XYZ file of C-alpha atoms in Angstrom:
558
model
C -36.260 2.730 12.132
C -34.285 3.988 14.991
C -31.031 2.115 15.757
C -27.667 3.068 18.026
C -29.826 6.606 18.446
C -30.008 7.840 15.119
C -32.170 7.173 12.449
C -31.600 4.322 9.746
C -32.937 3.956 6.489
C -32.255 0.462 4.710
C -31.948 -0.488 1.113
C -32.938 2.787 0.141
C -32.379 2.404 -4.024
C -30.153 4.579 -6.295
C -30.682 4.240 -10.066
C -27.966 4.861 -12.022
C -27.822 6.247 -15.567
C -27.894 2.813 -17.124
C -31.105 1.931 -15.218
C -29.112 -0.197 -12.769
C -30.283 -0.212 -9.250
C -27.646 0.527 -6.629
C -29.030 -0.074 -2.849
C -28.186 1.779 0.134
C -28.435 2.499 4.168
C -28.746 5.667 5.392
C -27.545 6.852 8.666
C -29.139 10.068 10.042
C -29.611 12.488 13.212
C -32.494 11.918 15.182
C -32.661 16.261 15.221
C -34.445 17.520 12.591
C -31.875 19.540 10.043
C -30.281 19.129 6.764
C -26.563 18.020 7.457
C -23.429 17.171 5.452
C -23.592 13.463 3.833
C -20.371 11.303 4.355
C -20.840 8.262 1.517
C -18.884 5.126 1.260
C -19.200 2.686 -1.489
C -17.934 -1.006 -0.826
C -18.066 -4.092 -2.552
C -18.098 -6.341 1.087
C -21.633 -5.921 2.325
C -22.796 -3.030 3.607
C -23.265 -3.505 6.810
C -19.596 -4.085 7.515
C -19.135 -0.196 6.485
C -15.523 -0.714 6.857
C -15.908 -1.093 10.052
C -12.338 -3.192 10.328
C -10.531 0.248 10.383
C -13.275 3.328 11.173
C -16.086 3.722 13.360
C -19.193 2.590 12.556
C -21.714 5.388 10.642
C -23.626 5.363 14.043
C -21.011 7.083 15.464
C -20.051 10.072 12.211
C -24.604 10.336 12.398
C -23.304 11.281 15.936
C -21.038 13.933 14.925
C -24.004 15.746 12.915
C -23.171 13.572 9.526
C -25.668 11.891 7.243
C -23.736 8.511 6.729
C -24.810 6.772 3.503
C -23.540 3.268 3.008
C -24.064 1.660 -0.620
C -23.116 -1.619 -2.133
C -21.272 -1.065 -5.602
C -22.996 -2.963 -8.795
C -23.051 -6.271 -8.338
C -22.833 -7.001 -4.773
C -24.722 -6.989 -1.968
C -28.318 -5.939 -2.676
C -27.082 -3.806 -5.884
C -28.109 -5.214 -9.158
C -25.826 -5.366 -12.152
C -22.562 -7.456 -12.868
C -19.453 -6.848 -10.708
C -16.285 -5.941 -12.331
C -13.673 -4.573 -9.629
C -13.072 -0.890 -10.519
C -14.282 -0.533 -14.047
C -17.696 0.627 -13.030
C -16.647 3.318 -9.751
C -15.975 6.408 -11.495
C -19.417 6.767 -13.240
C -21.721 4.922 -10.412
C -19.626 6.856 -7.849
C -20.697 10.543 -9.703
C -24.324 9.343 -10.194
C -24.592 7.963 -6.504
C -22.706 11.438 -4.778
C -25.243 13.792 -7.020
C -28.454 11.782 -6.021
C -27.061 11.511 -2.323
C -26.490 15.447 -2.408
C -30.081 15.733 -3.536
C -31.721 13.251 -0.190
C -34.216 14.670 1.812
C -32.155 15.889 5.104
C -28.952 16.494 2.776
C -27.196 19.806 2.438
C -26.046 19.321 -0.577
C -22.048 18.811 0.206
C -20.715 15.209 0.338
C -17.575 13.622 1.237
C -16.604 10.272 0.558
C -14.571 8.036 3.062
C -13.415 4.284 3.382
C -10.146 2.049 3.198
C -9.109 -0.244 0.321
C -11.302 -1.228 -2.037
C -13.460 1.759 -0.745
C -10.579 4.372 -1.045
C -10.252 3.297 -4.987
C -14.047 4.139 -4.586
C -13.600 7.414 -3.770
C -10.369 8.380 -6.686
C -12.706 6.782 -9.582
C -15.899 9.310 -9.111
C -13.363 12.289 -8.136
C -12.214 12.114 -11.678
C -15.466 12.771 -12.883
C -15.280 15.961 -10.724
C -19.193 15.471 -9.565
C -20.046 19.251 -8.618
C -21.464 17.997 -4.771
C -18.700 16.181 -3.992
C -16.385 18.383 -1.908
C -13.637 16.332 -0.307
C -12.352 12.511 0.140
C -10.194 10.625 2.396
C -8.917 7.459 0.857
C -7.257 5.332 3.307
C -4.860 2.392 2.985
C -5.346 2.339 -1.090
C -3.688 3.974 -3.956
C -5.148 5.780 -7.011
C -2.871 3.980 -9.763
C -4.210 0.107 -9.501
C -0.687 -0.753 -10.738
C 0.618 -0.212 -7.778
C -2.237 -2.257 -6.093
C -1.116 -5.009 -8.545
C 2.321 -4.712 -9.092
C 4.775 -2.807 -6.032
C 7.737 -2.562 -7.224
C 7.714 -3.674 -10.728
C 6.438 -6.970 -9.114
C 3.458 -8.721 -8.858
C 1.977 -8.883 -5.416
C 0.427 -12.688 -4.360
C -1.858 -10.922 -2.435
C -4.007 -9.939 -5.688
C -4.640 -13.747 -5.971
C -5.750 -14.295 -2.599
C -7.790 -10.930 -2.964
C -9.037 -12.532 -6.291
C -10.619 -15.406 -4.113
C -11.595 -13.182 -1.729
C -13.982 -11.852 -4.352
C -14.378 -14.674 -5.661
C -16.376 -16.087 -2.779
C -19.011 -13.052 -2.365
C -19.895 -13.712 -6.140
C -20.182 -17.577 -5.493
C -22.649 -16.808 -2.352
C -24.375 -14.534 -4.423
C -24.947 -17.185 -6.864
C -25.908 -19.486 -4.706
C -22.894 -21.848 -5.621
C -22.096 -23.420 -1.814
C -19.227 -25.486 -3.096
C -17.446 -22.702 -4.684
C -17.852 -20.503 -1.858
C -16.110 -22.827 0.802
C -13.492 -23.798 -1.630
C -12.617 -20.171 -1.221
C -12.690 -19.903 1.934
C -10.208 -22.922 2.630
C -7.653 -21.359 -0.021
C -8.104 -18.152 2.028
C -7.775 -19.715 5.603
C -4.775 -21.229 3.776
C -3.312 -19.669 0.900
C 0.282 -21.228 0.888
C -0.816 -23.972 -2.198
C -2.638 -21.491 -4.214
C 0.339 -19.158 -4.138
C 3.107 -21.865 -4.772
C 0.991 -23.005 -7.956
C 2.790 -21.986 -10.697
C 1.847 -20.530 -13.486
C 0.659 -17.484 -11.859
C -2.016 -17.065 -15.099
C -3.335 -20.769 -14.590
C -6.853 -20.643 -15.517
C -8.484 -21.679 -12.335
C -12.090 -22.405 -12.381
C -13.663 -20.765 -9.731
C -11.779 -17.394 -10.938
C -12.665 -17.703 -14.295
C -16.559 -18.193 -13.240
C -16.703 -15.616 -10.188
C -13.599 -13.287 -10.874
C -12.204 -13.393 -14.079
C -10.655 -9.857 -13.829
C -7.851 -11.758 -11.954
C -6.454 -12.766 -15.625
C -6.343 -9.464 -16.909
C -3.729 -8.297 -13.767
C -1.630 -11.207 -13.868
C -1.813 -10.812 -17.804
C -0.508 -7.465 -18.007
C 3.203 -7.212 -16.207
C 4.102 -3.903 -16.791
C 2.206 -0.696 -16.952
C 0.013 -0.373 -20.264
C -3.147 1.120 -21.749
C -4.795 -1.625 -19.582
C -3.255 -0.284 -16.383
C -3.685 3.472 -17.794
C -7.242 3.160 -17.943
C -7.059 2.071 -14.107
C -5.051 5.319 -12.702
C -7.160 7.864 -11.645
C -4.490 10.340 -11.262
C -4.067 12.061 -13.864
C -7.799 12.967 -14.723
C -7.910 13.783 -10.502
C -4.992 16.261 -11.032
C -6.871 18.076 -13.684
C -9.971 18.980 -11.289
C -8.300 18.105 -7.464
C -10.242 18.723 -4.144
C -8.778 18.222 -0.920
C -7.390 15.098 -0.399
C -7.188 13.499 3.552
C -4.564 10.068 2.618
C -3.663 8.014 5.668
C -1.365 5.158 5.282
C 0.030 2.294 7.115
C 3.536 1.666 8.172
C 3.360 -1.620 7.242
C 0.123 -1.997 4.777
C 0.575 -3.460 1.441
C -0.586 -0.689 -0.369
C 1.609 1.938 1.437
C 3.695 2.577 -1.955
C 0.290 3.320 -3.583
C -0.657 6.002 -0.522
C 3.002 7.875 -0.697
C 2.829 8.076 -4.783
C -0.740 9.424 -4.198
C 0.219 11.951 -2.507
C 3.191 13.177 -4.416
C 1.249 13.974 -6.768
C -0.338 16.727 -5.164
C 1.967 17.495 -2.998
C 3.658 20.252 -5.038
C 0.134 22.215 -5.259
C -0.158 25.678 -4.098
C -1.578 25.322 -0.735
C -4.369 27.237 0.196
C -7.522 27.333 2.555
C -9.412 26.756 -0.173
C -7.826 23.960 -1.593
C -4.745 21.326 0.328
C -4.108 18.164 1.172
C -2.993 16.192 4.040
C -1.258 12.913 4.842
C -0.948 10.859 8.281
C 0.664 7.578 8.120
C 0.378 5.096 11.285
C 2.066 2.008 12.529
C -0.697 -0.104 11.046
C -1.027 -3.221 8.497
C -3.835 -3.166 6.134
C -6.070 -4.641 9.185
C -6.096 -3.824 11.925
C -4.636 0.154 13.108
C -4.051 -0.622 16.453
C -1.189 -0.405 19.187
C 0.154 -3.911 18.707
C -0.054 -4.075 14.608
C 2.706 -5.678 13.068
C 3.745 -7.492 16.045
C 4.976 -4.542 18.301
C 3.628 -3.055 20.782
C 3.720 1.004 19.519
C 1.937 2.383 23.098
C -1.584 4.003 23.547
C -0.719 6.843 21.208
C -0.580 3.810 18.148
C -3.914 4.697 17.104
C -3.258 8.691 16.218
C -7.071 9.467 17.348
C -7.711 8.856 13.663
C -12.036 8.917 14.263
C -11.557 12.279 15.341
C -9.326 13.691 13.075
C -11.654 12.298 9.878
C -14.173 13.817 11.531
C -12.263 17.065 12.291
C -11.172 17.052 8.249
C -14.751 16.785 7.259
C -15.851 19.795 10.032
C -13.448 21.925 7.940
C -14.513 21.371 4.653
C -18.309 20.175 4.868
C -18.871 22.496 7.936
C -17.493 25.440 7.180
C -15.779 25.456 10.411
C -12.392 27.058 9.297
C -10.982 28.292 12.517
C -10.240 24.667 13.780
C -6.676 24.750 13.155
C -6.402 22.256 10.714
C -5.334 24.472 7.749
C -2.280 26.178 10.073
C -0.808 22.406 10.864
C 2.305 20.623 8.773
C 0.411 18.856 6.173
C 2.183 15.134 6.607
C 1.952 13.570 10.526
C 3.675 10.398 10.969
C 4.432 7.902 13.881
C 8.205 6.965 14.328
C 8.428 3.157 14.767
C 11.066 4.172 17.105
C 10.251 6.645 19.643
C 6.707 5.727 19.399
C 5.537 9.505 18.895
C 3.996 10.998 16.072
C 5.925 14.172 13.919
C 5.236 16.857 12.100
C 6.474 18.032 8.987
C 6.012 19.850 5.975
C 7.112 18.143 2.899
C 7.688 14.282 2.051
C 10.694 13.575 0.449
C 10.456 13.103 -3.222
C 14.282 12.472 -3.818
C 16.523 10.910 -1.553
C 18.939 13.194 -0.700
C 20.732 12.070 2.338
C 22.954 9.849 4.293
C 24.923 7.368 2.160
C 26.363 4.310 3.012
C 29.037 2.344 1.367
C 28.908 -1.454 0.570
C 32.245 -2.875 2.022
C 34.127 -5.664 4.163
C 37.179 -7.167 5.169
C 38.711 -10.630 3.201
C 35.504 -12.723 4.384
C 33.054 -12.832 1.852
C 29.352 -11.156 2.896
C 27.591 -13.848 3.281
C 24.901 -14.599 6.161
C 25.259 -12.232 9.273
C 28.881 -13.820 10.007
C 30.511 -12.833 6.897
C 32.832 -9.982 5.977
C 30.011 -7.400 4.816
C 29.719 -3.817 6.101
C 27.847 -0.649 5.497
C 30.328 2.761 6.317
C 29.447 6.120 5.795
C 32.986 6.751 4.317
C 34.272 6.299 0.771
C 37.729 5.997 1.652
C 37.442 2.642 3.507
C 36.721 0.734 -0.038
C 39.175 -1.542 -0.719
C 40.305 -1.795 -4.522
C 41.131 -5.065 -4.526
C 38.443 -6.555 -2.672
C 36.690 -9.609 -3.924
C 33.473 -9.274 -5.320
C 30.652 -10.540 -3.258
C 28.768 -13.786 -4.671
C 24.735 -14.751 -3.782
C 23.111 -17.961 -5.423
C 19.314 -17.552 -5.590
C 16.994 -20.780 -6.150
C 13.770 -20.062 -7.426
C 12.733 -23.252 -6.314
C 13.746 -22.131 -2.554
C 12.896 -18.608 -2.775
C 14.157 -16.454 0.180
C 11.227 -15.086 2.939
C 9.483 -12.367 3.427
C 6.106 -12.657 4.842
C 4.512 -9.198 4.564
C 5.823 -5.704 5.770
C 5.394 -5.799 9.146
C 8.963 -5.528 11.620
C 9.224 -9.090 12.292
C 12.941 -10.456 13.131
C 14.495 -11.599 10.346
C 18.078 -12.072 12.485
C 17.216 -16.071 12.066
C 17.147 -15.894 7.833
C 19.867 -13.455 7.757
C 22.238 -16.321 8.735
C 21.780 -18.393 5.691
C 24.827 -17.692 3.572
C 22.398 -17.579 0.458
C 22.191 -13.738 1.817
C 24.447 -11.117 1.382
C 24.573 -9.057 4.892
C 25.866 -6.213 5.261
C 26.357 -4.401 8.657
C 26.709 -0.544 9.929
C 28.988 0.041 12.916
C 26.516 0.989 16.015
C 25.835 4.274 15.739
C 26.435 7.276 17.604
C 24.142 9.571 17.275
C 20.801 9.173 16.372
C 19.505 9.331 12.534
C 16.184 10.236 11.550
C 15.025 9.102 8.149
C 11.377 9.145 5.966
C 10.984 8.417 2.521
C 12.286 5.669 0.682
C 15.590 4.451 0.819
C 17.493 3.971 -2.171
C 20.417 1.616 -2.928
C 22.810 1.616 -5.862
C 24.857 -1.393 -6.816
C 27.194 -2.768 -9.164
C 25.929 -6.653 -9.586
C 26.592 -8.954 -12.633
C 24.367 -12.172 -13.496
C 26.254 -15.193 -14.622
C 23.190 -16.778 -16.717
C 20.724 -13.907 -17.742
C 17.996 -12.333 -15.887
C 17.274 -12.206 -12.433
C 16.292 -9.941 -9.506
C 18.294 -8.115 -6.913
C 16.355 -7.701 -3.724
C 17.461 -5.208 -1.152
C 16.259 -5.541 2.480
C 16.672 -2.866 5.003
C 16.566 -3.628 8.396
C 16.925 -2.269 12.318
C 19.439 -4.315 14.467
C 18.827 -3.527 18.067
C 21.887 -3.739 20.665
C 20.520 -7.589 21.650
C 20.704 -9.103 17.835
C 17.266 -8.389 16.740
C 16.992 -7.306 13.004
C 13.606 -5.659 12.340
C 12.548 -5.420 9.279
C 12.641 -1.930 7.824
C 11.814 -1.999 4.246
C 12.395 -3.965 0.719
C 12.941 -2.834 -2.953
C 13.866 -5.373 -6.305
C 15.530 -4.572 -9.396
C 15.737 -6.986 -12.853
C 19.393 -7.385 -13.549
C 21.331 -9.218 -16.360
C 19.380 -7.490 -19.206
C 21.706 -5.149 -20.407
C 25.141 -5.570 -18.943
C 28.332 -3.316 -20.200
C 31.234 -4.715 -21.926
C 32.714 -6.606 -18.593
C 29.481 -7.955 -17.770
C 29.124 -5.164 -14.920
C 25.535 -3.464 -14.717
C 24.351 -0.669 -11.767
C 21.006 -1.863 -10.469
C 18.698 1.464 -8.902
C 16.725 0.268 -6.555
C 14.118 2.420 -4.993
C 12.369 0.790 -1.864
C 9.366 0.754 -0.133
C 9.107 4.296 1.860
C 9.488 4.132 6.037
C 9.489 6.914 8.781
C 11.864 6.356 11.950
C 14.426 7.152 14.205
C 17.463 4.856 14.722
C 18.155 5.240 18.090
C 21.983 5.488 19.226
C 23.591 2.061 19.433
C 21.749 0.350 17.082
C 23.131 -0.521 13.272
C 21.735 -0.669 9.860
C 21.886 -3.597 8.012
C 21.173 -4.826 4.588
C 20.736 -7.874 2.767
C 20.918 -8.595 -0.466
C 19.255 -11.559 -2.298
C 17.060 -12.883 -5.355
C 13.927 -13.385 -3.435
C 11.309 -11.522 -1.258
C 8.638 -14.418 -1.414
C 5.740 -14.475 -1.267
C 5.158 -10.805 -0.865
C 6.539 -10.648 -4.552
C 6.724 -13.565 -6.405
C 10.030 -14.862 -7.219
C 11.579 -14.154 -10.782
C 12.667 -17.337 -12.698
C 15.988 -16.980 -13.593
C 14.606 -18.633 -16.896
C 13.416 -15.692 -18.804
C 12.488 -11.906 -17.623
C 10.180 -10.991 -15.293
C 7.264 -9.877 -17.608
C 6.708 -13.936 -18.231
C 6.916 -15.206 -14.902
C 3.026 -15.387 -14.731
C 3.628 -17.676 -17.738
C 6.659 -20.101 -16.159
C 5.634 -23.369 -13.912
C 7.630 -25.066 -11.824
C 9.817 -27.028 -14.810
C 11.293 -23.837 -15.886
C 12.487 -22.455 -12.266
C 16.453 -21.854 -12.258
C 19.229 -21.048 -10.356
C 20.514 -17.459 -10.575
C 24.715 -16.612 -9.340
C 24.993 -13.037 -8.357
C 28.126 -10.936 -7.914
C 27.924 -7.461 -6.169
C 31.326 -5.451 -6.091
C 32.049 -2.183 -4.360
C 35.436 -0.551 -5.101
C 36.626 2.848 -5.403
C 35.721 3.274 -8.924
C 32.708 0.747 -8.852
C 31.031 1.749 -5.673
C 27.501 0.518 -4.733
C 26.257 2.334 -1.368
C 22.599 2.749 0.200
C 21.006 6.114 0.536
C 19.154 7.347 3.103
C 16.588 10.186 3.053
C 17.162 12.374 6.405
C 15.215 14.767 7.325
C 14.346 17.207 10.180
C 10.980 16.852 11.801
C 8.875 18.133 14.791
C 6.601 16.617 17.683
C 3.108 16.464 16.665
């Protein structure tokens, strides 16, 4: 049939080496030729085509791209039983070598999506499928850990995700009931992600997405979680690799790490890699995402340069410039323009900041904490610092994007600390790193670290968040140095504004809040009876100093 002026093919069928019946639409140019096929494998319908963040396949059949949209096993039109991710890598290679082989194909295919349909893509490029010639995974990461667990810490958005699933499998059953009881704990997931334990076996998960038990079951990285990071097999065969990240996504940890990893590669024409990260959230990548409005240059032109990416390597069109460009483009949340540069910072390397004050104690935004660039200005008999975290009233943070968190950072729960304005401008990307002296009074609990913005008028915009486990393994006076590494951000702080940092026991419910009661790899285990109260101290003296790290760089207009 002819639709948007191209030709489309539905439910065309794919069997796969286990006799399972994968179904697919096909996008193609009404001109007769055989062209490059872009694929995307997605577990939401095919017809949405990830259409929340690219343009439809209407548009790529436009660029002179056969577009081939398939629903993974088990959803959709697709026979089999769905189990997120275990199936991609072998479905993925048996789906890009029969799409290679499609009447109107050229052979070459590239792979393209966000989320669910970046993972997609890593799990068949381990297989190293001889047609498959590039992917871009966007807004994912190719170690599922870090879907499940940023920061050492289990993410409530894999529950509501869980439901998510959840309610495609109930409507594919046919179960109505279970399907709009998903649907209200999506519209409203506050209950669902209060209910403690985390590993309580709800019904509806344990009928339509029991996989949610074996993330929440396994805290820290294991076989389990080994068998789910396509990295290292990737590394051992790699084709270029297009990543593109968001600012504020959830899975922005996942994109950075992804890219690391292949960062470090001889560069080529033949073979290189290429990051662009954008003041987005997971959904959607436009100019006001996250709450600000980042001007008409927010969305990077992001069809085009896909398209442009695919031109190079599918096309053959190798005089387009793309090879002779800095690998990484970024927006600055500040300037609202997008840089250049040639290397993402691994290590932080740069500007540090010292953890000080005057005889006030740090708490809340009217306390006695500061951040100074100079060593000397400790004070060696200043108090320590004190916090007391509640698990039962767990501190806020709502998601990533730069929302004002002036308001919370009054409560005296917090430990603030403040930077004089400055007085020249700094530009920073990479993560952030903070070292500090702390000691626990009862056992183990977390440090949280937030980094934020403070404009001239009071605003404090969120910046960026890391956690550390503390009271396991204190020396002799009870003093321990927590490392905490947080969540990577691009900008320039403009003079006149400050840094500031808090420092607290909570980042809820972005991570869910440790205990106090017993370590963090059993609070999926703990309910609400075994909650506690965690006292912090934090010092910062000349021979104890704790201090925040910045990673500096030098970047170009791009």
């Amino acid at each position: 049939m002819r639709f948007g002026d191209v030709m489309l093919q539905r439910r065309v069928p794919c069997v796969m080496r286990d006799g399972v019946t994968l179904y697919a639409d096909i996008y193609l140019p009404e001109e007769t030729g055989d062209y490059p096929v872009l694929l995307m494998r997605q577990p939401y319908g095919r017809k949405i085509a990830s259409t929340v963040s690219h343009a439809h396949p209407v548009w790529y059949a436009k660029q002179g791209y056969m577009v081939v949209v398939q629903d993974v096993r088990g959803r959709g039109d697709s026979e089999g039983e769905f189990v997120p991710f275990v199936h991609e890598a072998e479905d993925g290679y048996d789906t890009i070598e029969w799409a290679a082989k499609l009447p109107n194909a050229n052979g070459k295919v590239g792979m393209y999506g966000f989320s669910y349909q970046g993972i997609a893509q890593w799990a068949a490029a381990t297989l190293a499928p001889p047609s498959l010639v590039t992917i871009i995974p966007s807004m994912t990461a190719a170690d599922i850990h870090r879907w499940a667990y940023p920061y050492g810490s289990f993410s409530s958005g894999m529950l509501t995700w869980a439901f998510q699933l959840a309610r495609d499998s109930a409507r594919r059953a046919g179960d109505v009931a279970a399907e709009q009881a998903c649907t209200q704990i999506m519209n409203n997931p506050d209950g669902i992600v209060r209910h403690l334990p985390l590993n309580d076996r709800h019904p509806i998960l344990e009928k339509y997405c029991p996989a949610y038990f074996d993330w929440v079951n396994h805290p820290e990285y294991d076989d389990y979680w080994a068998g789910l990071n396509w990295l290292p097999a990737f590394l051992v065969s790699p084709i270029p690799t297009f990543h593109i990240g968001g600012w504020y996504d959830f899975l922005l940890d996942g994109t950075v790490q992804s890219y690391l990893a292949l960062q470090e590669q001889s560069r080529t024409p033949d073979l290189f890699h290429r990051l662009e990260i954008g003041p987005w959230v997971h959904i959607p990548w436009g100019q006001k995402a996250g709450g600000l409005d980042h001007g008409p240059d927010a969305d990077g032109d992001m069809h085009r340069k896909q398209v442009r990416w695919f031109d190079y390597w599918l096309k053959g069109e190798r005089t387009n410039g793309l090879y002779e460009e800095p690998p990484i483009r970024y927006f600055d949340l500040s300037s609202r323009a997008w840089l250049e540069t040639d290397t993402f910072p691994a290590e932080t390397t740069g500007q540090k900041y010292y953890l000080t004050g005057g005889d006030n104690p740090a708490n809340g935004t009217l306390g006695g904490g500061l951040l100074t660039p100079h060593h000397s200005q400790l004070h060696p008999q200043r108090t320590p610092d004190v916090y007391v975290y509640d698990a039962r009233l767990p501190m806020a943070l709502p998601g990533y994007a730069p929302l004002d968190r002036s308001t919370i950072q009054d409560r005296t729960e917090i430990l603030v600390y403040t930077s004089e304005p400055l007085a020249e401008s700094l530009l920073i990307l990479g993560s952030p790193k903070l070292s500090v002296a702390v000691q626990s009074m009862d056992g183990p609990t977390d440090v949280v670290a937030v980094l934020s913005l403070v404009k001239p008028g009071g605003q404090a915009l969120f910046l960026s968040v890391g956690r550390a486990e503390i009271g396991t393994d204190p020396d002799a006076d009870g003093w321990q140095h927590a490392e905490i590494q947080l969540r990577p951000i691009g900008l320039t702080f403009p003079p006149g504004t400050a840094l500031r940092l808090e420092l607290t026991g909570s980042a809820f419910p972005t991570l869910i809040r440790h205990p106090n009661s017993v370590r963090m790899n059993l609070a999926h285990k703990i309910d609400d009876s075994r909650l506690d109260i965690a006292v912090v101290a934090v010092a910062s003296l000349p021979g104890l100093a704790s201090y925040l790290q910045l990673p500096t760089v030098n970047a170009t207009s791009g």
